[in-house]
Each structure stands twice: as C-alpha cells, then as structure tokens.
Coordinates of C-alpha atoms and ligand atoms in Angstrom, one line a residue:
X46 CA 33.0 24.1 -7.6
X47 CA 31.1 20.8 -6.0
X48 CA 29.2 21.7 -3.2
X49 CA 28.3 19.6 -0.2
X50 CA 27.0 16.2 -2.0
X51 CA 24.1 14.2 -0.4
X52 CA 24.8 10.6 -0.3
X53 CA 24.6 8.8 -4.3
X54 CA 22.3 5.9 -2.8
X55 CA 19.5 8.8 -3.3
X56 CA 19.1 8.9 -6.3
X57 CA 17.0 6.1 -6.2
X58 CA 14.3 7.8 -4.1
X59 CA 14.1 10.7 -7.3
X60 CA 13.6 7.9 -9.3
X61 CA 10.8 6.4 -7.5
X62 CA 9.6 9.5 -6.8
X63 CA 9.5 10.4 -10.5
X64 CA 7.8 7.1 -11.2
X65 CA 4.0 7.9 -11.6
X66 CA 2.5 7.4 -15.2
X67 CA 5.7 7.5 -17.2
X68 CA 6.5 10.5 -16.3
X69 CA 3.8 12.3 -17.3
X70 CA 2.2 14.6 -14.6
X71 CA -1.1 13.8 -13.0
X72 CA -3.2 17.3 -13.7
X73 CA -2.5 16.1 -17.5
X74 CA -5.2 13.0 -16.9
X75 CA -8.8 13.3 -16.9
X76 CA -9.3 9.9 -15.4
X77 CA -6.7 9.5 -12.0
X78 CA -6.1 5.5 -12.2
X79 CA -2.5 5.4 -11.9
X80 CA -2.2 5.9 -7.7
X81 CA -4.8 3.4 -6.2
X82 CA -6.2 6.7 -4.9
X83 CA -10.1 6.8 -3.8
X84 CA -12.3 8.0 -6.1
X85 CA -14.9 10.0 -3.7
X86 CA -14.6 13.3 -2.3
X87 CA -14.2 13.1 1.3
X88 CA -17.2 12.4 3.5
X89 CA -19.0 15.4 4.6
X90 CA -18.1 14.6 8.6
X91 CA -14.5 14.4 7.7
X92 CA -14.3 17.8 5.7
X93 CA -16.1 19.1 9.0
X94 CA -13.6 17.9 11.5
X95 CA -10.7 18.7 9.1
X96 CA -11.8 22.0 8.6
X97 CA -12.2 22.9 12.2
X98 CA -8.4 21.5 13.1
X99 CA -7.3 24.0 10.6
X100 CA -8.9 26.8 12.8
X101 CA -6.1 25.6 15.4
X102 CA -3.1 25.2 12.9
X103 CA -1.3 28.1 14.7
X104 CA -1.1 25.2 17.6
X105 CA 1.1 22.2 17.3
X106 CA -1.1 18.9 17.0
X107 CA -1.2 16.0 19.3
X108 CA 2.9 15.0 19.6
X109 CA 2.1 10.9 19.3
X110 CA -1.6 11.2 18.0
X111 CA -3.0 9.9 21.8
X112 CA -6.3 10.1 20.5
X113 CA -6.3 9.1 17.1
X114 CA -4.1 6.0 18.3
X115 CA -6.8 5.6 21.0
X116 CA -9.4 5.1 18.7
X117 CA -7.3 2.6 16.8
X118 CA -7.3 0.3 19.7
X119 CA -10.7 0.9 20.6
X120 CA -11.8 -0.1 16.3
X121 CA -9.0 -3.0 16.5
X122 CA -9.3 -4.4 20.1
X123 CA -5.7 -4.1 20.9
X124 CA -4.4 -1.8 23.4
X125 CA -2.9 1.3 22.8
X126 CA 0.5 0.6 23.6
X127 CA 0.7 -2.0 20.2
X128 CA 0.4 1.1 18.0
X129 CA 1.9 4.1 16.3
X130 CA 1.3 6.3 13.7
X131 CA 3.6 8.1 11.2
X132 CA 2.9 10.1 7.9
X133 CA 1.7 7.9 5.8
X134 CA 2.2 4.1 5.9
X135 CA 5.2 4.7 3.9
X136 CA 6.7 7.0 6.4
X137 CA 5.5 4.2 9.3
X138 CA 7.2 1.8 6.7
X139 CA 10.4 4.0 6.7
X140 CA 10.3 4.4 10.6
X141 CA 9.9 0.7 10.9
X142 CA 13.1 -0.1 8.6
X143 CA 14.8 2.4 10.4
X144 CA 14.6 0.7 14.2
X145 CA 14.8 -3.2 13.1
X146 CA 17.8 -2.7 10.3
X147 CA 21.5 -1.5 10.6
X148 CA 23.5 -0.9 7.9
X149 CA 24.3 -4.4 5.9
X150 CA 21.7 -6.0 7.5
X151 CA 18.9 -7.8 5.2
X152 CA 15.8 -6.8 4.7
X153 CA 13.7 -9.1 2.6
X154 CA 10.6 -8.5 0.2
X155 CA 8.7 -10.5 -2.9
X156 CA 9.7 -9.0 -6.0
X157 CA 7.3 -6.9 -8.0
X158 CA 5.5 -5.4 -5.0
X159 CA 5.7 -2.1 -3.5
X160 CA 9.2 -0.4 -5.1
X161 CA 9.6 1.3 -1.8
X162 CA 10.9 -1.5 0.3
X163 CA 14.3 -1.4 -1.2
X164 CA 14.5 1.9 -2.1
X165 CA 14.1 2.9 1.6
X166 CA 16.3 0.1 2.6
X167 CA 19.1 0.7 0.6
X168 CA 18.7 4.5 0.1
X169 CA 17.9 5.7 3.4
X170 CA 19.0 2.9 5.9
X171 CA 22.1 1.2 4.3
X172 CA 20.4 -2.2 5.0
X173 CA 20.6 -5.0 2.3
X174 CA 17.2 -5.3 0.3
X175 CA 16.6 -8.7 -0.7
X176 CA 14.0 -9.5 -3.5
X177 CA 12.5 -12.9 -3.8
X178 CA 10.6 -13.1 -6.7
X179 CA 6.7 -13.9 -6.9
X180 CA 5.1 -16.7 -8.0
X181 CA 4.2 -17.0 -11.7
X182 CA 0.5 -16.2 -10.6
X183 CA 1.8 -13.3 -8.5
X184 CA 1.5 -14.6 -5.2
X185 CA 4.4 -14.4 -2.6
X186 CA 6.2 -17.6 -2.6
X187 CA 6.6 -18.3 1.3
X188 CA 8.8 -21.5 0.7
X189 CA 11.3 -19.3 -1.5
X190 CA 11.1 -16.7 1.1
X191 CA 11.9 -18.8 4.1
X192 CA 14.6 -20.8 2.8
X193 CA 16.4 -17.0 1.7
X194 CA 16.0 -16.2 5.5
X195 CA 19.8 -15.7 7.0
X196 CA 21.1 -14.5 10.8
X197 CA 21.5 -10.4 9.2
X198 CA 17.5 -10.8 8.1
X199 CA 16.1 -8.5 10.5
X200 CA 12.6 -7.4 8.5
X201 CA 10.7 -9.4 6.1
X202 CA 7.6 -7.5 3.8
X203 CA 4.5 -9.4 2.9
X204 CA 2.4 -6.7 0.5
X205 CA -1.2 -8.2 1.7
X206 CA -3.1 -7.8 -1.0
X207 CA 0.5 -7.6 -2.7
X208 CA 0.6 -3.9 -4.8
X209 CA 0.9 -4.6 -8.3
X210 CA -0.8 -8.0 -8.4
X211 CA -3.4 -7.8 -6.4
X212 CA -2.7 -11.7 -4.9
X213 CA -3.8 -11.5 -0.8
X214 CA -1.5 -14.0 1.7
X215 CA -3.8 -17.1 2.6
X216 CA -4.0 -17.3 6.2
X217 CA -3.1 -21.3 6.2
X218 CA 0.6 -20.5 4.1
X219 CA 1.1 -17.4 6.2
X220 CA 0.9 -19.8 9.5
X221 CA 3.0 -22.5 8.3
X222 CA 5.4 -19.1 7.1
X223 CA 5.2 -17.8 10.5
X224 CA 6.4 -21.2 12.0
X225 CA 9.6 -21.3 9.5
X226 CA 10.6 -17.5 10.6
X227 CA 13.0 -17.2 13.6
X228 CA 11.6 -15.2 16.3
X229 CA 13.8 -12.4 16.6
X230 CA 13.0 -11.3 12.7
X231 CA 9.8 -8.7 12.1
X232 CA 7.2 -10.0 9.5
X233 CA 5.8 -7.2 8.3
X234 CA 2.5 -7.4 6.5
X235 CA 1.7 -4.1 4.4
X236 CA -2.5 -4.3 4.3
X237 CA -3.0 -0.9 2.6
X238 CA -5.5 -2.4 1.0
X239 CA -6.8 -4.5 3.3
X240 CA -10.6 -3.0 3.6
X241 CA -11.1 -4.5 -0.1
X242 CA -10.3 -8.2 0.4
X243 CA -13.2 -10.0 -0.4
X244 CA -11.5 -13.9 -0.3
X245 CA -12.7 -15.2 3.0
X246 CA -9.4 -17.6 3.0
X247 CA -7.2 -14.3 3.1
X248 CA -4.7 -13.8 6.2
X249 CA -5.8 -10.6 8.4
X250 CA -3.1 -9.0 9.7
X251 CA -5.3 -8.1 13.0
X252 CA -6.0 -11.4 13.7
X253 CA -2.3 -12.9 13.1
X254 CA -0.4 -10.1 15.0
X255 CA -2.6 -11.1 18.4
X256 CA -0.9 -14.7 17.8
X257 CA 2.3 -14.2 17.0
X258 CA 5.0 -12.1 18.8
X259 CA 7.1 -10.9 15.8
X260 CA 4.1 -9.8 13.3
X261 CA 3.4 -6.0 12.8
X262 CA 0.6 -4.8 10.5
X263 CA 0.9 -1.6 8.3
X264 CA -2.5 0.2 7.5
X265 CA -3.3 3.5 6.2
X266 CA -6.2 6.3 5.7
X267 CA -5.0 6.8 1.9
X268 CA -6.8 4.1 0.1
X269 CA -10.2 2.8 1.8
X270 CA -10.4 5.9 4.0
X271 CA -9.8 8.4 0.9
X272 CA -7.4 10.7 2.8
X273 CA -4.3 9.7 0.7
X274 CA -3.7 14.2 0.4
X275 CA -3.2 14.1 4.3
X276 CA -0.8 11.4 4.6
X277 CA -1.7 8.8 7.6
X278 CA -0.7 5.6 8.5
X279 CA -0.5 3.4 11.5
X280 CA 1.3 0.5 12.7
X281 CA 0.2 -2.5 15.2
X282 CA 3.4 -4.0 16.2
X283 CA 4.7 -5.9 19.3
X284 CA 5.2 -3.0 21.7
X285 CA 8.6 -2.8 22.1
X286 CA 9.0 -1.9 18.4
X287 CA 5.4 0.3 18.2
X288 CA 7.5 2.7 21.7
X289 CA 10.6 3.3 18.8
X290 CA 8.2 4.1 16.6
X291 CA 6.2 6.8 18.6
X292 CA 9.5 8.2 19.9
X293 CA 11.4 8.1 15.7
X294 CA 8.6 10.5 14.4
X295 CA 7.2 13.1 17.3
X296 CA 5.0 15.6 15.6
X297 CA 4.6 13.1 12.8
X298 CA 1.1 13.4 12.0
X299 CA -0.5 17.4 11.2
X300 CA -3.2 18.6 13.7
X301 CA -6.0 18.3 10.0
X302 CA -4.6 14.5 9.7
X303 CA -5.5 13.6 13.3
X304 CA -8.9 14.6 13.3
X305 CA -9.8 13.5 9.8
X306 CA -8.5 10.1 10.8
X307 CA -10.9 10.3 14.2
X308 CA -13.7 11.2 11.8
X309 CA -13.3 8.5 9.5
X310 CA -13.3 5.8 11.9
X311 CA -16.5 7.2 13.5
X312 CA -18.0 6.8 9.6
X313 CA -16.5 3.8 9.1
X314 CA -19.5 1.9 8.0
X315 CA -20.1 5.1 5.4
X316 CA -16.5 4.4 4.5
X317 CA -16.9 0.7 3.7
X318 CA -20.0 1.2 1.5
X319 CA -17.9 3.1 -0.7
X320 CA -15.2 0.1 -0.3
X321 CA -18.2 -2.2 -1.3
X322 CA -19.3 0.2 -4.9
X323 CA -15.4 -0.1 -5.5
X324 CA -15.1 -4.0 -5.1
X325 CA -18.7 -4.3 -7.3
X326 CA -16.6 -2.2 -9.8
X327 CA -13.5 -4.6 -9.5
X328 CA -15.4 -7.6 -10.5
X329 CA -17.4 -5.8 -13.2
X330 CA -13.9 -4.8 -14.7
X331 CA -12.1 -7.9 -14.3
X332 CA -15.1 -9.9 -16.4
X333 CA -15.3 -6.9 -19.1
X334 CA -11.5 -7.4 -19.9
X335 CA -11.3 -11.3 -19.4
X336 CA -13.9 -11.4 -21.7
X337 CA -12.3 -9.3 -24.1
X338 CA -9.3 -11.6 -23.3
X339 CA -7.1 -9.6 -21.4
X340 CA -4.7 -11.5 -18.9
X341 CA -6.4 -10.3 -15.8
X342 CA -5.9 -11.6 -12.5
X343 CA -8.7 -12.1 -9.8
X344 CA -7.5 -8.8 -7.3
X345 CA -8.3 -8.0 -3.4
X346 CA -7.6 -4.6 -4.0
X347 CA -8.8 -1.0 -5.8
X348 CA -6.7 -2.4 -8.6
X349 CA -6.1 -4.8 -11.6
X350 CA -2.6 -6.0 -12.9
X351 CA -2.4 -6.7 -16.5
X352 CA 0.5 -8.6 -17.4
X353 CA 1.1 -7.4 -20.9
X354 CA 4.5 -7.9 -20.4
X355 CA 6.9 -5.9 -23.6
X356 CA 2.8 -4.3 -24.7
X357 CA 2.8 -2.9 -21.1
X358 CA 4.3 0.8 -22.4
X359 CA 2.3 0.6 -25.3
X360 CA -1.0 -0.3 -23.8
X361 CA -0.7 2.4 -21.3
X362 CA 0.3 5.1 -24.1
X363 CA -3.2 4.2 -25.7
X364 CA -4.3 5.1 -22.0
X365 CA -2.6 8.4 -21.6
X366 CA -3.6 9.9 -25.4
X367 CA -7.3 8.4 -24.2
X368 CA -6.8 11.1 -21.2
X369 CA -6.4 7.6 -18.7
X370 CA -3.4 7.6 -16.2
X371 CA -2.4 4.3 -15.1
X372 CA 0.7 3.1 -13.9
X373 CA 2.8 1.1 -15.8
X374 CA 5.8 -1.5 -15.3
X375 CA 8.0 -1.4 -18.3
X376 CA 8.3 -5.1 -19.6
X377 CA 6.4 -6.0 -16.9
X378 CA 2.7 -4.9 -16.6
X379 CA 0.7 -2.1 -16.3
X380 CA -1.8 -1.6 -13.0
X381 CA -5.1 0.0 -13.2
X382 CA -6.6 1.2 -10.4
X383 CA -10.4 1.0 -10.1
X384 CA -12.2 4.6 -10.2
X385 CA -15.3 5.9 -10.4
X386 CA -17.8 4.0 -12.8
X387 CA -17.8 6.6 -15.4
X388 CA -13.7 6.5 -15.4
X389 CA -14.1 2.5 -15.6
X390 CA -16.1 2.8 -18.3
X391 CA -13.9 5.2 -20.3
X392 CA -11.4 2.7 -19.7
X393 CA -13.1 -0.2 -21.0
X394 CA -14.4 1.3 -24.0
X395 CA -10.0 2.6 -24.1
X396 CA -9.4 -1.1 -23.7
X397 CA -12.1 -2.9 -26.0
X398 CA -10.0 -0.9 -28.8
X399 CA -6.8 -2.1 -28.1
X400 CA -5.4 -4.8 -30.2
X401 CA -4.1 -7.9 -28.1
X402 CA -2.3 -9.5 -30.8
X403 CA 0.7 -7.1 -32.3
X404 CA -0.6 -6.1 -35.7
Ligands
PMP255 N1 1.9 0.1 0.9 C1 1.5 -0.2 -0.3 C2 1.4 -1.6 -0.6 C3 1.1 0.8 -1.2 O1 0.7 0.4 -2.4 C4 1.2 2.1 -0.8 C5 0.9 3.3 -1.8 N2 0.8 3.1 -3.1 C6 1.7 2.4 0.4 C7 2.0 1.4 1.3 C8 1.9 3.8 0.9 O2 0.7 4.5 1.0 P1 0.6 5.8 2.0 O3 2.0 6.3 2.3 O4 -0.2 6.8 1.2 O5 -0.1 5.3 3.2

C-alpha cells in the first residue's frame, strides 16, 4: 500500500547526494582528492576551543551565532547586521534561495559549476534554475548571463573561483556585469574558495558587496579553514536579506561549530600559511601535468579541472584502482583536488602512467 510520498522533485537531491567519486565510498580511498576538502588536521587552538564547547553540548548554542558573526564583521569591516550564518555555505546557499525565490521564479547560474544551485532551486524551492553555459575556457560568460536576465530572475550565482574549473570573476567584467543587472535581482557570488585566489585581477566579493546594493558574498570554514566535518558558512548580504536569513535557520550552527569558527579566525594567519603550501602545491601540479600534456587549466582554487572530456570515467577509474578519489564529471572532466604533497605525488606518478592518446 503507497504510503505518504515526499515530493518526486527530490530525487534529485539523492542523486547529488550520491554523487562523490562514482559512487564509490570515501573510507575506500587512501588519498581524499575528490571533495576540495583540507588536507591538515585541525590547528591545535581550534581542537582546544572545540573540545571545550563540547563540555557544554547539554546547553543549546548561541541561537544566531552573536559572536561568531561578531567576529566576522570585526575580520571583514562590515557591521554585523550585513551577516548571517547557516550550516554550511550550502545550507546559507539554501536559506538564501529560499527568501529571494518563489515558486516559478528564475534563478540563474553558469553551467558546469556547483550542481547544487539547481538542485536546491528546483528540488527544494520550486524556483526555475536557469543554466548559462561557461565559456569554452571555463569562465562565466557575463554577456550571455545578462542578456538571459528576465523580470521572474530573482537570484543570479557567480561560483568565484567557479567549482569545477577553477576560473575566478575579474573584477573589471564583474563591474560592467553589475551595471547590466537590475537592482531588485541578488548577485550572488559563491567564494568558497576564495582564500586561494592568487590572480591579483580577481573580483573580491568583500570589496564589491560594500559598492553595490544587490551583491551578497557566500564564504565558508570548510575549505581554507579545514572545518568542512562541522559544517559553517556565512553570508554578507545587504541587510534586509542577511535579517531573513538569521530568522530562516535559528539554532543553525552547533555550540562545537561556533567556537571552532571563533578560533580559526583568531589563527587566521596560521590558517593562510597552510592556504599558501596548498597554492605552492597547485602550481607544482598544474606544470607536472601540462608538461606531461594534460589539458590543465591555470586554477584559483584547492583544485584542477581536467577536461578529458569521454576519458574523464576512465581516467578517474585508473585513479580509484591507484587508491586516488577524485571526482569526476562523466563526458565532461574529472576535478582533482590538491592534497597533501605525498597524495599529489601519488597522483602524479598515477597520472604520468596514463595514456593520453586512446590506445
Ligand atoms: N560552494 C561551492 C562552490 C562549493 O564547491 C561547495 C562545496 N563543494 C560549497 C559551496 C559548499 O560547501 P560547504 O557547505 O561545506 O560550506
């Protein structure tokens, strides 16, 4: 007898959900480069403060994370009003979809670049997800994108550096993007990986959203800050939309995810010298597998996109059976993220063997 039936637009979350390394669980890998995760254990301070919140976990934490959002504003400069944080930037991302969009209404994003704009668009909100594909070099194409722009476009996603490509918005196209978008629709740019832009011509979300009334930034403790097991992420919007936030998702954040957020940003400079060994690593990687001509793209994130197009399953099976995870795209390309040296270098030596032309 059918039971009571959750809606069929959810299937698409199991899907995504079920994405990771074809399938094939995580504990199976030796080397973790399939989730843009950090490779280092967290830093001693952090492990202190998170272990002493969970001495308190019989108490409920901080309702709208006042002091964790507190010393946001005091790292960013902005006051405290312009932020909110949620459980994980893909549950600020959620939250975010969930105030600007009613059902049927558009929500636009650059096609590939993170799968969970339209799946929580459609799935979860009803809205319309609409994909403009990238550039042939895998940048966002800003003219395509604000020509598609119609009155029901109430959100539009820029994934700064974009995730799978790697490609980072220049701040010149985003301004002259900015001026083409009506007022009344939400840019959002996504900077999860923001700490590990290195191209001095790349947009900064902190810097844009002071300037412009309709910009909100997206950020998150799971990549740069390694706490991607406690699930944190915060939003600077304009403050009428950062008050619906705070008010969507009370309790949002777990009493251990407050105070190893607070932790990090007091060892933030600790925290970028590990973002600085990962970049070193990034460049080391891209030169190793252009020179062993691979079609690698130049990335401002923890990760490389190889284009290998219908080799993408195949490369990343010679991955798997070498004990590597990576993630890949079918037909599309597979994306590696950058690990710890001695998992690069198992890669590499994985890579060197595989044969570019089909034999
Ligand atoms: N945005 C982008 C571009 C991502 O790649 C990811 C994770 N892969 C997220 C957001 C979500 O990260 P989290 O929820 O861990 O903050």
């Amino acid at each position: 007898m059918p039971g009571p039936r959750p809606r069929p637009e959810l299937h698409s979350i199991a899907a995504h959900a079920a994405g990771r390394s074809a399938g094939v669980p995580a504990e199976e890998f030796t080397h973790l480069l399939a989730a843009n995760e950090n490779p280092y254990d967290p830093l001693p301070g952090v492990l202190d403060a998170a272990t002493a919140a969970a001495r308190r976990l019989n108490r409920y934490p901080d309702i709208g994370c006042a002091r964790l959002i507190a010393a946001l504003a005091h790292t960013c400069d902005l006051p405290p009003t312009r932020f909110a944080a949620g459980a994980g930037s893909v549950g600020v991302i959620q939250s975010l979809i969930q105030a600007m969009a009613a059902p049927g209404d558009e929500v636009m994003h650059a096609w590939r670049s993170f799968e969970a704009y339209p799946v929580i668009a459609k799935a979860i909100c009803g809205a319309m997800p609409v994909a403009v594909p990238l550039t042939d070099d895998g940048c966002h194409d800003l003219d395509a994108m604000a020509e598609r722009v119609t009155a029901r476009t109430r959100l539009i996603f820029l994934c700064t550096p974009n995730n799978p490509t790697g490609t980072a918005v220049g701040r010149d196209a985003l301004a002259e993007f900015l001026a083409r978008v009506p007022e009344d629709v939400l840019v959002v740019l996504d900077e999860a990986y923001a700490e590990f832009v290195s191209d001095k011509d790349a947009a900064d979300g902190l810097t844009v959203c002071r300037e412009h009334p309709n910009v909100a930034v997206v950020r998150t403790f799971s990549k740069a800050f390694g706490l991607a097991g406690l699930r944190i992420g915060f939003a600077v919007a304009p403050e009428a939309v950062a008050a619906a936030l705070r008010t969507m998702a009370p309790y949002g954040v777990s009493r251990i995810g407050q105070e190893a957020a607070i932790a990090s940003l007091a060892a933030t400079d600790d925290v970028m010298k590990r973002v600085d060994l990962v970049v070193a690593e990034r460049h080391r990687m891209e030169d190793a597998l252009a020179a062993r001509g691979f079609p690698v793209a130049r990335s401002q994130a923890n990760f490389l996109w190889l284009p290998l197009r219908e080799r993408s399953a195949e490369f990343a099976g010679v991955c798997a059976r070498a004990g590597i995870g990576v993630r890949v795209l079918a037909g599309d390309g597979v994306r590696v993220t950058v690990g710890a040296r001695e998992s690069n270098d198992h890669f590499l030596a994985t890579a060197a063997n595989f044969p570019l032309e089909p034999g």
